Tab-separated table of C-alpha atoms and ligand atoms in Angstrom:
chain	number	residue	atom	x	y	z
A	108	UNK	CA	-85.239	-11.987	31.762
A	109	UNK	CA	-87.305	-8.888	30.088
A	110	UNK	CA	-85.606	-9.480	26.515
A	111	UNK	CA	-87.424	-7.074	25.000
A	112	UNK	CA	-87.797	-3.182	26.355
A	113	UNK	CA	-90.925	-2.045	28.046
A	114	UNK	CA	-94.739	-1.238	26.278
A	115	UNK	CA	-95.125	2.121	27.335
A	116	UNK	CA	-97.282	3.543	23.451
A	117	UNK	CA	-99.519	3.191	21.178
A	118	UNK	CA	-97.786	1.361	18.942
A	119	UNK	CA	-95.840	-1.445	21.306
A	120	UNK	CA	-98.337	-4.209	20.960
A	121	UNK	CA	-98.888	-3.801	17.357
A	122	UNK	CA	-95.086	-3.404	16.785
A	123	UNK	CA	-93.744	-6.575	19.136
A	124	UNK	CA	-96.515	-8.437	16.836
A	125	UNK	CA	-94.556	-7.628	13.632
A	126	UNK	CA	-91.369	-8.398	15.196
A	127	UNK	CA	-92.571	-11.496	15.978
A	128	UNK	CA	-94.134	-12.607	12.564
A	129	UNK	CA	-91.191	-10.918	11.790
A	130	UNK	CA	-88.423	-13.449	13.443
A	131	UNK	CA	-91.221	-16.190	12.717
A	132	UNK	CA	-91.583	-16.458	9.233
A	133	UNK	CA	-87.460	-16.189	8.384
A	134	UNK	CA	-87.142	-18.520	10.804
A	135	UNK	CA	-89.708	-21.072	9.855
A	136	UNK	CA	-87.584	-20.707	6.396
A	137	UNK	CA	-83.989	-20.618	8.122
A	138	UNK	CA	-85.203	-24.132	9.512
A	139	UNK	CA	-86.874	-25.272	7.066
A	140	UNK	CA	-84.233	-24.754	4.708
A	141	UNK	CA	-81.454	-25.566	6.696
A	142	UNK	CA	-82.609	-28.512	7.992
A	143	UNK	CA	-83.687	-30.235	4.097
A	144	UNK	CA	-80.317	-28.815	3.287
A	145	UNK	CA	-78.946	-31.662	5.898
A	146	UNK	CA	-81.788	-33.933	5.832
A	147	UNK	CA	-79.996	-35.245	1.797
A	148	UNK	CA	-76.440	-34.390	3.138
A	149	UNK	CA	-76.716	-37.209	5.055
A	150	UNK	CA	-79.593	-39.411	3.127
A	151	UNK	CA	-76.743	-38.621	-0.684
A	152	UNK	CA	-73.568	-38.956	1.062
A	153	UNK	CA	-70.953	-41.188	-0.298
A	154	UNK	CA	-71.452	-44.405	-0.510
A	155	UNK	CA	-74.546	-44.308	1.800
A	156	UNK	CA	-77.506	-47.187	-0.104
A	157	UNK	CA	-80.035	-44.894	-1.533
A	158	UNK	CA	-81.744	-44.692	-4.983
A	159	UNK	CA	-79.885	-42.291	-7.587
A	160	UNK	CA	-81.516	-43.155	-10.592
A	161	UNK	CA	-84.493	-41.215	-12.296
A	162	UNK	CA	-83.225	-37.594	-11.211
A	163	UNK	CA	-86.296	-36.004	-13.482
A	164	UNK	CA	-89.552	-36.273	-11.277
A	165	UNK	CA	-92.457	-34.116	-11.841
A	166	UNK	CA	-91.124	-31.707	-9.523
A	167	UNK	CA	-92.945	-28.938	-11.140
A	168	UNK	CA	-96.447	-28.675	-9.310
A	169	UNK	CA	-94.137	-27.774	-5.357
A	170	UNK	CA	-91.750	-26.119	-7.320
A	171	UNK	CA	-94.782	-23.322	-8.378
A	172	UNK	CA	-96.424	-23.802	-4.710
A	173	UNK	CA	-93.326	-23.698	-2.095
A	174	UNK	CA	-92.604	-19.931	-4.447
A	175	UNK	CA	-95.788	-18.913	-3.473
A	176	UNK	CA	-96.857	-19.856	-1.042
A	177	UNK	CA	-93.554	-18.183	0.041
A	178	UNK	CA	-93.569	-14.790	-1.640
A	179	UNK	CA	-97.309	-14.780	-0.192
A	180	UNK	CA	-96.539	-14.657	2.635
A	181	UNK	CA	-93.020	-12.311	2.886
A	182	UNK	CA	-96.076	-10.127	0.477
A	183	UNK	CA	-97.997	-10.294	3.617
A	184	UNK	CA	-95.982	-8.916	5.803
A	185	UNK	CA	-95.149	-6.046	3.641
A	186	UNK	CA	-98.215	-5.019	3.145
A	187	UNK	CA	-98.518	-5.445	7.412
A	188	UNK	CA	-95.071	-3.311	8.208
A	189	UNK	CA	-96.305	-0.869	5.389
A	190	UNK	CA	-99.316	-0.380	7.157
A	191	UNK	CA	-97.847	0.682	10.363
A	192	UNK	CA	-95.437	2.390	8.924
A	193	UNK	CA	-98.059	4.763	7.860
A	194	UNK	CA	-100.335	4.291	10.853
A	195	UNK	CA	-97.115	5.718	13.339
A	196	UNK	CA	-96.635	8.853	10.370
A	197	UNK	CA	-100.192	9.933	10.214
A	198	UNK	CA	-101.021	11.227	13.319
A	199	UNK	CA	-104.582	12.086	14.451
A	200	UNK	CA	-105.972	15.732	14.401
A	201	UNK	CA	-106.302	16.473	18.530
A	202	UNK	CA	-102.467	15.309	19.317
A	203	UNK	CA	-100.233	17.503	20.923
A	204	UNK	CA	-97.833	19.153	18.518
A	205	UNK	CA	-93.992	18.407	20.373
A	206	UNK	CA	-90.425	19.900	18.182
A	207	UNK	CA	-87.864	18.363	18.478
A	208	UNK	CA	-84.145	19.510	16.921
A	209	UNK	CA	-80.824	16.903	16.744
A	210	UNK	CA	-78.245	19.101	17.534
A	211	UNK	CA	-74.762	17.537	18.292
A	212	UNK	CA	-74.748	16.345	20.998
A	213	UNK	CA	-78.270	17.417	22.138
A	214	UNK	CA	-82.300	16.883	21.541
A	215	UNK	CA	-84.129	20.368	21.544
A	216	UNK	CA	-87.159	20.100	22.267
A	217	UNK	CA	-89.955	22.869	22.163
A	218	UNK	CA	-94.038	22.405	23.810
A	219	UNK	CA	-96.405	25.218	21.651
A	220	UNK	CA	-96.497	26.362	24.622
A	221	UNK	CA	-93.079	27.382	25.362
A	222	UNK	CA	-91.354	25.450	27.242
A	223	UNK	CA	-88.257	24.358	26.470
A	224	UNK	CA	-86.353	20.884	27.354
A	225	UNK	CA	-83.511	19.227	26.555
A	226	UNK	CA	-82.079	16.325	26.288
A	227	UNK	CA	-85.871	15.326	27.936
A	228	UNK	CA	-89.390	14.690	27.008
A	229	UNK	CA	-92.354	15.504	29.379
A	230	UNK	CA	-95.547	13.730	27.946
A	231	UNK	CA	-98.634	12.537	29.562
A	232	UNK	CA	-99.815	9.722	30.038
A	233	UNK	CA	-103.128	8.089	27.996
A	234	UNK	CA	-103.079	11.659	25.065
A	235	UNK	CA	-101.506	11.423	21.455
A	236	UNK	CA	-98.188	13.153	21.334
A	237	UNK	CA	-97.129	15.041	17.539
A	238	UNK	CA	-93.618	14.994	16.986
A	239	UNK	CA	-92.403	17.331	14.001
A	240	UNK	CA	-88.670	16.120	14.002
A	241	UNK	CA	-85.561	17.910	12.459
A	242	UNK	CA	-82.226	18.695	12.677
A	243	UNK	CA	-79.592	21.011	12.113
A	244	UNK	CA	-75.851	19.789	11.270
A	245	UNK	CA	-76.316	16.012	10.612
A	246	UNK	CA	-78.679	13.120	10.555
A	247	UNK	CA	-78.959	11.509	14.078
A	248	UNK	CA	-82.324	9.204	14.774
A	249	UNK	CA	-85.105	9.785	17.803
A	250	UNK	CA	-85.821	6.845	19.040
A	251	UNK	CA	-87.833	5.608	21.721
A	252	UNK	CA	-87.932	2.224	22.659
A	253	UNK	CA	-89.798	1.888	25.021
A	254	UNK	CA	-93.276	3.642	22.652
A	255	UNK	CA	-91.440	1.385	19.171
A	256	UNK	CA	-90.766	4.531	17.776
A	257	UNK	CA	-87.681	5.913	15.863
A	258	UNK	CA	-87.309	8.279	13.387
A	259	UNK	CA	-83.753	10.156	11.569
A	260	UNK	CA	-84.052	13.671	11.923
A	261	UNK	CA	-82.463	15.045	8.511
A	262	UNK	CA	-81.313	18.427	8.555
A	263	UNK	CA	-83.605	20.492	5.949
A	264	UNK	CA	-86.653	18.731	6.716
A	265	UNK	CA	-89.985	17.669	8.856
A	266	UNK	CA	-90.835	14.341	9.283
A	267	UNK	CA	-93.506	13.867	11.919
A	268	UNK	CA	-95.187	10.946	13.800
A	269	UNK	CA	-97.116	10.715	16.794
A	270	UNK	CA	-97.968	7.594	19.829
A	271	UNK	CA	-100.281	7.630	23.115
A	272	UNK	CA	-98.222	6.590	25.502
A	273	UNK	CA	-99.798	4.691	27.995
A	274	UNK	CA	-97.599	4.144	31.334
A	275	UNK	CA	-96.518	6.284	33.359
A	276	UNK	CA	-93.058	5.930	33.422
A	277	UNK	CA	-89.289	6.779	32.913
A	278	UNK	CA	-87.765	5.665	29.627
A	279	UNK	CA	-85.144	6.345	28.170
A	280	UNK	CA	-84.619	8.288	24.998
A	281	UNK	CA	-80.891	8.158	22.615
A	282	UNK	CA	-80.021	8.367	19.270
A	283	UNK	CA	-80.292	6.096	16.789
A	284	UNK	CA	-77.993	6.945	13.972
A	285	UNK	CA	-73.898	7.572	13.927
A	286	UNK	CA	-73.699	11.830	14.190
A	287	UNK	CA	-70.414	11.959	15.228
A	288	UNK	CA	-67.947	12.319	18.953
A	289	UNK	CA	-70.137	11.905	21.318
A	290	UNK	CA	-73.184	10.084	19.110
A	291	UNK	CA	-73.016	7.368	21.831
A	292	UNK	CA	-73.904	10.240	24.694
A	293	UNK	CA	-76.749	12.048	22.714
A	294	UNK	CA	-80.129	10.884	24.379
A	295	UNK	CA	-81.722	11.833	27.511
A	296	UNK	CA	-85.178	11.085	29.086
A	297	UNK	CA	-88.377	10.722	28.336
A	298	UNK	CA	-90.979	11.962	31.268
A	299	UNK	CA	-94.746	9.821	30.987
A	300	UNK	CA	-96.973	12.083	33.965
A	301	UNK	CA	-100.225	12.187	34.567
A	302	UNK	CA	-102.282	15.131	32.773
A	303	UNK	CA	-103.110	16.842	35.997
A	304	UNK	CA	-99.191	16.289	37.164
A	305	UNK	CA	-98.011	16.577	33.142
A	306	UNK	CA	-100.211	20.466	33.381
A	307	UNK	CA	-98.344	21.498	36.947
A	308	UNK	CA	-95.079	20.455	35.277
A	309	UNK	CA	-96.350	22.655	32.017
A	310	UNK	CA	-97.450	25.596	34.735
A	311	UNK	CA	-93.442	25.295	35.831
A	312	UNK	CA	-91.258	25.745	33.539
A	313	UNK	CA	-92.607	29.986	33.993
A	314	UNK	CA	-94.533	31.664	31.655
A	315	UNK	CA	-92.925	32.590	28.803
A	316	UNK	CA	-94.316	33.521	25.275
A	317	UNK	CA	-95.875	30.786	23.037
A	318	UNK	CA	-94.073	28.729	19.978
A	319	UNK	CA	-96.424	31.102	18.740
A	320	UNK	CA	-95.932	34.988	20.159
A	321	UNK	CA	-91.446	33.540	19.203
A	322	UNK	CA	-93.124	33.853	16.426
A	323	UNK	CA	-94.730	36.190	15.761
A	324	UNK	CA	-92.515	38.643	16.872
A	325	UNK	CA	-90.003	37.131	14.628
A	326	UNK	CA	-92.089	37.677	11.167
A	327	UNK	CA	-91.576	40.876	12.462
A	328	UNK	CA	-87.840	41.303	13.148
A	329	UNK	CA	-87.641	39.127	9.637
A	330	UNK	CA	-89.336	41.276	7.985
A	331	UNK	CA	-92.018	39.041	6.563
A	332	UNK	CA	-94.832	40.995	7.858
A	333	UNK	CA	-92.920	44.391	5.480
A	334	UNK	CA	-95.398	41.685	2.357
A	335	UNK	CA	-97.832	39.816	4.325
A	336	UNK	CA	-99.034	42.404	7.322
A	337	UNK	CA	-102.179	43.964	5.551
A	338	UNK	CA	-100.606	47.406	5.208
A	339	UNK	CA	-98.263	46.105	3.239
A	340	UNK	CA	-98.328	48.106	-0.758
A	341	UNK	CA	-96.490	44.032	-1.361
A	342	UNK	CA	-99.124	41.899	-3.609
A	343	UNK	CA	-97.844	38.861	-1.502
A	344	UNK	CA	-100.678	35.910	-0.206
A	345	UNK	CA	-101.005	37.010	3.395
A	346	UNK	CA	-101.611	34.076	5.621
A	347	UNK	CA	-104.342	33.856	7.677
A	348	UNK	CA	-106.270	30.817	6.998
A	349	UNK	CA	-103.503	29.284	5.259
A	350	UNK	CA	-102.219	26.643	6.986
A	351	UNK	CA	-103.846	23.036	6.243
A	352	UNK	CA	-105.896	24.641	3.623
A	353	UNK	CA	-104.874	23.321	0.119
A	354	UNK	CA	-103.142	26.181	-2.068
A	355	UNK	CA	-103.314	26.385	-5.612
A	356	UNK	CA	-99.306	27.198	-7.645
A	357	UNK	CA	-98.583	29.036	-10.157
A	358	UNK	CA	-97.590	26.377	-13.669
A	359	UNK	CA	-100.379	24.032	-12.350
A	360	UNK	CA	-101.663	21.663	-9.667
A	361	UNK	CA	-101.761	22.076	-5.961
A	362	UNK	CA	-100.681	21.778	-2.754
A	363	UNK	CA	-101.402	21.155	1.410
A	364	UNK	CA	-100.281	24.674	2.866
A	365	UNK	CA	-98.789	22.594	6.187
A	366	UNK	CA	-94.864	22.163	8.290
A	367	UNK	CA	-93.017	21.094	5.341
A	368	UNK	CA	-94.391	24.268	2.321
A	369	UNK	CA	-94.185	26.621	5.525
A	370	UNK	CA	-90.257	25.903	5.653
A	371	UNK	CA	-89.785	25.701	2.131
A	372	UNK	CA	-91.793	28.708	2.183
A	373	UNK	CA	-89.072	29.967	3.456
A	374	UNK	CA	-86.022	28.868	2.919
A	375	UNK	CA	-87.087	27.920	-1.215
A	376	UNK	CA	-89.747	29.594	-2.028
A	377	UNK	CA	-88.693	29.583	-5.558
A	378	UNK	CA	-89.590	26.483	-5.729
A	379	UNK	CA	-93.313	26.449	-4.900
A	380	UNK	CA	-94.837	29.494	-6.187
A	381	UNK	CA	-98.732	30.382	-5.234
A	382	UNK	CA	-100.403	30.945	-8.300
A	383	UNK	CA	-101.160	34.812	-9.349
A	384	UNK	CA	-98.180	36.181	-6.922
A	385	UNK	CA	-95.073	37.539	-8.388
A	386	UNK	CA	-92.057	35.345	-7.278
A	387	UNK	CA	-90.357	38.867	-4.975
A	388	UNK	CA	-90.237	37.026	-1.753
A	389	UNK	CA	-86.371	36.280	-0.619
A	390	UNK	CA	-84.905	33.082	-0.057
A	391	UNK	CA	-84.561	33.159	3.911
A	392	UNK	CA	-82.331	30.206	3.611
A	393	UNK	CA	-78.311	30.684	6.221
A	394	UNK	CA	-80.108	33.267	8.202
A	395	UNK	CA	-83.051	30.948	9.766
A	396	UNK	CA	-81.601	28.581	11.801
A	397	UNK	CA	-84.233	25.158	12.567
A	398	UNK	CA	-85.128	26.916	16.087
A	399	UNK	CA	-86.129	29.796	14.640
A	400	UNK	CA	-87.733	28.581	11.600
A	401	UNK	CA	-89.977	26.139	13.671
A	402	UNK	CA	-91.695	29.030	16.203
A	403	UNK	CA	-92.344	31.464	12.398
A	404	UNK	CA	-94.410	27.295	11.335
A	405	UNK	CA	-96.045	27.939	14.700
A	406	UNK	CA	-96.635	30.884	14.227
A	407	UNK	CA	-98.301	31.076	10.757
A	408	UNK	CA	-100.309	28.104	12.073
A	409	UNK	CA	-102.095	29.690	14.779
A	410	UNK	CA	-103.160	32.004	12.292
A	411	UNK	CA	-105.567	29.074	11.127
A	412	UNK	CA	-108.038	30.289	12.013
A	413	UNK	CA	-108.750	33.696	11.324
A	414	UNK	CA	-109.597	35.567	8.091
A	415	UNK	CA	-107.597	37.904	6.677
A	416	UNK	CA	-110.095	40.939	5.725
A	417	UNK	CA	-110.923	40.766	9.202
A	418	UNK	CA	-108.755	41.617	11.591
A	419	UNK	CA	-111.574	41.707	15.157
A	420	UNK	CA	-111.897	38.164	14.675
A	421	UNK	CA	-110.603	37.309	18.709
A	422	UNK	CA	-108.215	33.973	19.864
A	423	UNK	CA	-110.228	31.298	17.301
A	424	UNK	CA	-112.964	30.445	20.305
A	425	UNK	CA	-111.518	27.064	22.620
A	426	UNK	CA	-108.080	27.011	20.423
A	427	UNK	CA	-105.764	25.537	22.312
A	428	UNK	CA	-103.487	27.306	21.218
A	429	UNK	CA	-102.766	31.203	22.594
A	430	UNK	CA	-102.179	32.855	20.050
A	431	UNK	CA	-101.105	36.384	19.633
A	432	UNK	CA	-103.552	39.703	20.263
A	433	UNK	CA	-105.595	39.483	16.581
A	434	UNK	CA	-104.119	42.460	14.731
A	435	UNK	CA	-101.382	42.620	16.382
A	436	UNK	CA	-99.268	41.722	12.568
A	437	UNK	CA	-101.076	44.220	11.373
A	438	UNK	CA	-100.486	46.644	13.781
A	439	UNK	CA	-96.333	46.382	13.227
A	440	UNK	CA	-96.490	46.719	9.615
A	441	UNK	CA	-94.775	48.936	7.914
B	557	HEC	C1	-90.189	40.613	-0.711
B	557	HEC	C2	-91.514	40.631	0.360
B	557	HEC	C3	-91.772	39.447	1.248
B	557	HEC	C4	-91.132	39.037	2.339
B	557	HEC	C5	-89.728	40.061	2.748
B	557	HEC	C6	-91.405	37.728	2.661
B	557	HEC	N1	-92.137	37.830	2.183
B	557	HEC	FE1	-93.301	35.358	1.800
B	557	HEC	N2	-94.053	35.602	0.483
B	557	HEC	C7	-94.317	36.682	-0.103
B	557	HEC	C8	-94.749	36.647	-1.937
B	557	HEC	C9	-94.785	37.557	-2.936
B	557	HEC	C10	-94.953	34.267	-1.946
B	557	HEC	C11	-96.554	34.730	-3.192
B	557	HEC	C12	-95.076	33.819	-4.231
B	557	HEC	C13	-94.285	32.119	-3.577
B	557	HEC	O1	-95.419	31.817	-3.790
B	557	HEC	O2	-92.875	32.850	-3.490
B	557	HEC	C14	-95.143	34.908	-0.865
B	557	HEC	C15	-95.520	33.908	-0.210
B	557	HEC	C16	-95.315	33.382	1.509
B	557	HEC	C17	-95.551	31.751	1.891
B	557	HEC	C18	-96.286	31.412	0.852
B	557	HEC	C19	-97.829	31.440	0.835
B	557	HEC	C20	-98.900	30.857	0.332
B	557	HEC	O3	-100.389	31.014	0.510
B	557	HEC	O4	-99.258	29.777	-0.167
B	557	HEC	C21	-95.515	31.262	2.887
B	557	HEC	C22	-95.328	30.939	4.298
B	557	HEC	C23	-94.703	32.775	2.772
B	557	HEC	N3	-94.593	33.991	2.026
B	557	HEC	C24	-93.694	33.198	4.411
B	557	HEC	C25	-92.572	33.957	4.778
B	557	HEC	C26	-92.295	34.325	6.072
B	557	HEC	C27	-92.080	34.403	6.917
B	557	HEC	C28	-91.793	35.519	5.962
B	557	HEC	C29	-90.212	36.116	6.627
B	557	HEC	C30	-89.253	35.204	6.609
B	557	HEC	C31	-91.192	35.958	4.200
B	557	HEC	N4	-92.899	35.537	3.499
B	557	HEC	C32	-90.980	37.243	3.996
B	557	HEC	C33	-93.048	37.846	-0.261
B	557	HEC	C34	-92.743	37.952	0.663
B	558	CU	CU1	-76.650	11.716	17.101
């Protein structure tokens, strides 16, 4: 009989050990406490012939010892769990991005190349995958038991976590947060493939525009390029080379320009103003949906390796992202 689901990711064994340690420690303490309770109940039952005088034995050493021991054991479990949690949320730099949007009642998934799927996720075996999760309506929870990962998808936030699939196969995918009438049906499957099969699958999805290319079109459509483009007369920061860099903020402090920062810059431009710029950027909250936001973020990310001045620069050598041709944002800026 199989108690645990298949173990098919790099985190699975670590998670199972932690789980075993939690169950083991709690089980041991449960047995100890109930064992002693039952022993004493029987031993000191009414009419039993045991010594009942002299109740004030010197037991403080014993008290202190067991209190300290259980405290240390649970603290160790806490640090173990915290360390694993942090590792799962810190993707390695070479991980491939996959964007996941939860919606009543489906998972919408987009690959960096623009390939889309609903309620299924195709990934290559042995390669780290970084998930960027969000929700379009209510809180959902993206759960793949075989990979031992689950993460809430919260509207208005990006959550990232990663995994490396270790076994080719098909595994169930669930929504693990009650999210409405058809919550129980919200799910699908994860298909782990050999890298060559995965490449073939990607190619077979039709060569639509990449996420970044779609983002570039939106960048013009929403008038972003009017302020952020080279030809702009508005004093707005250029977005080339922004992603991943520290940004000094008006009023002190710096933030790293990550997915969250870019998203908040678009929806809540007043919350963090880049130092030295007027707070004139309008909020696009309510106008741009989660799908489109992901594309805009992917586009701004694809500009990471470029410099603002040099419009002749081609796409970064060896860059994975199929970025739009350099300079096209400037050309179209009015
Ligand atoms: C009216 C001009 C204007 C428009 C339109 C505009 N922005 Fe901005 N944007 C600014 C200014 C000015 C700043 C700097 C002040 C601030 O941080 O709010 C800025 C800041 C940003 C930042 C943070 C940049 C940094 O260096 O920290 C991002 C990202 C950004 N905008 C993206 C966008 C996107 C995407 C759009 C279109 C959906 C857009 N902007 C539309 C003027 C504009
Ligand atoms: Cu759900």
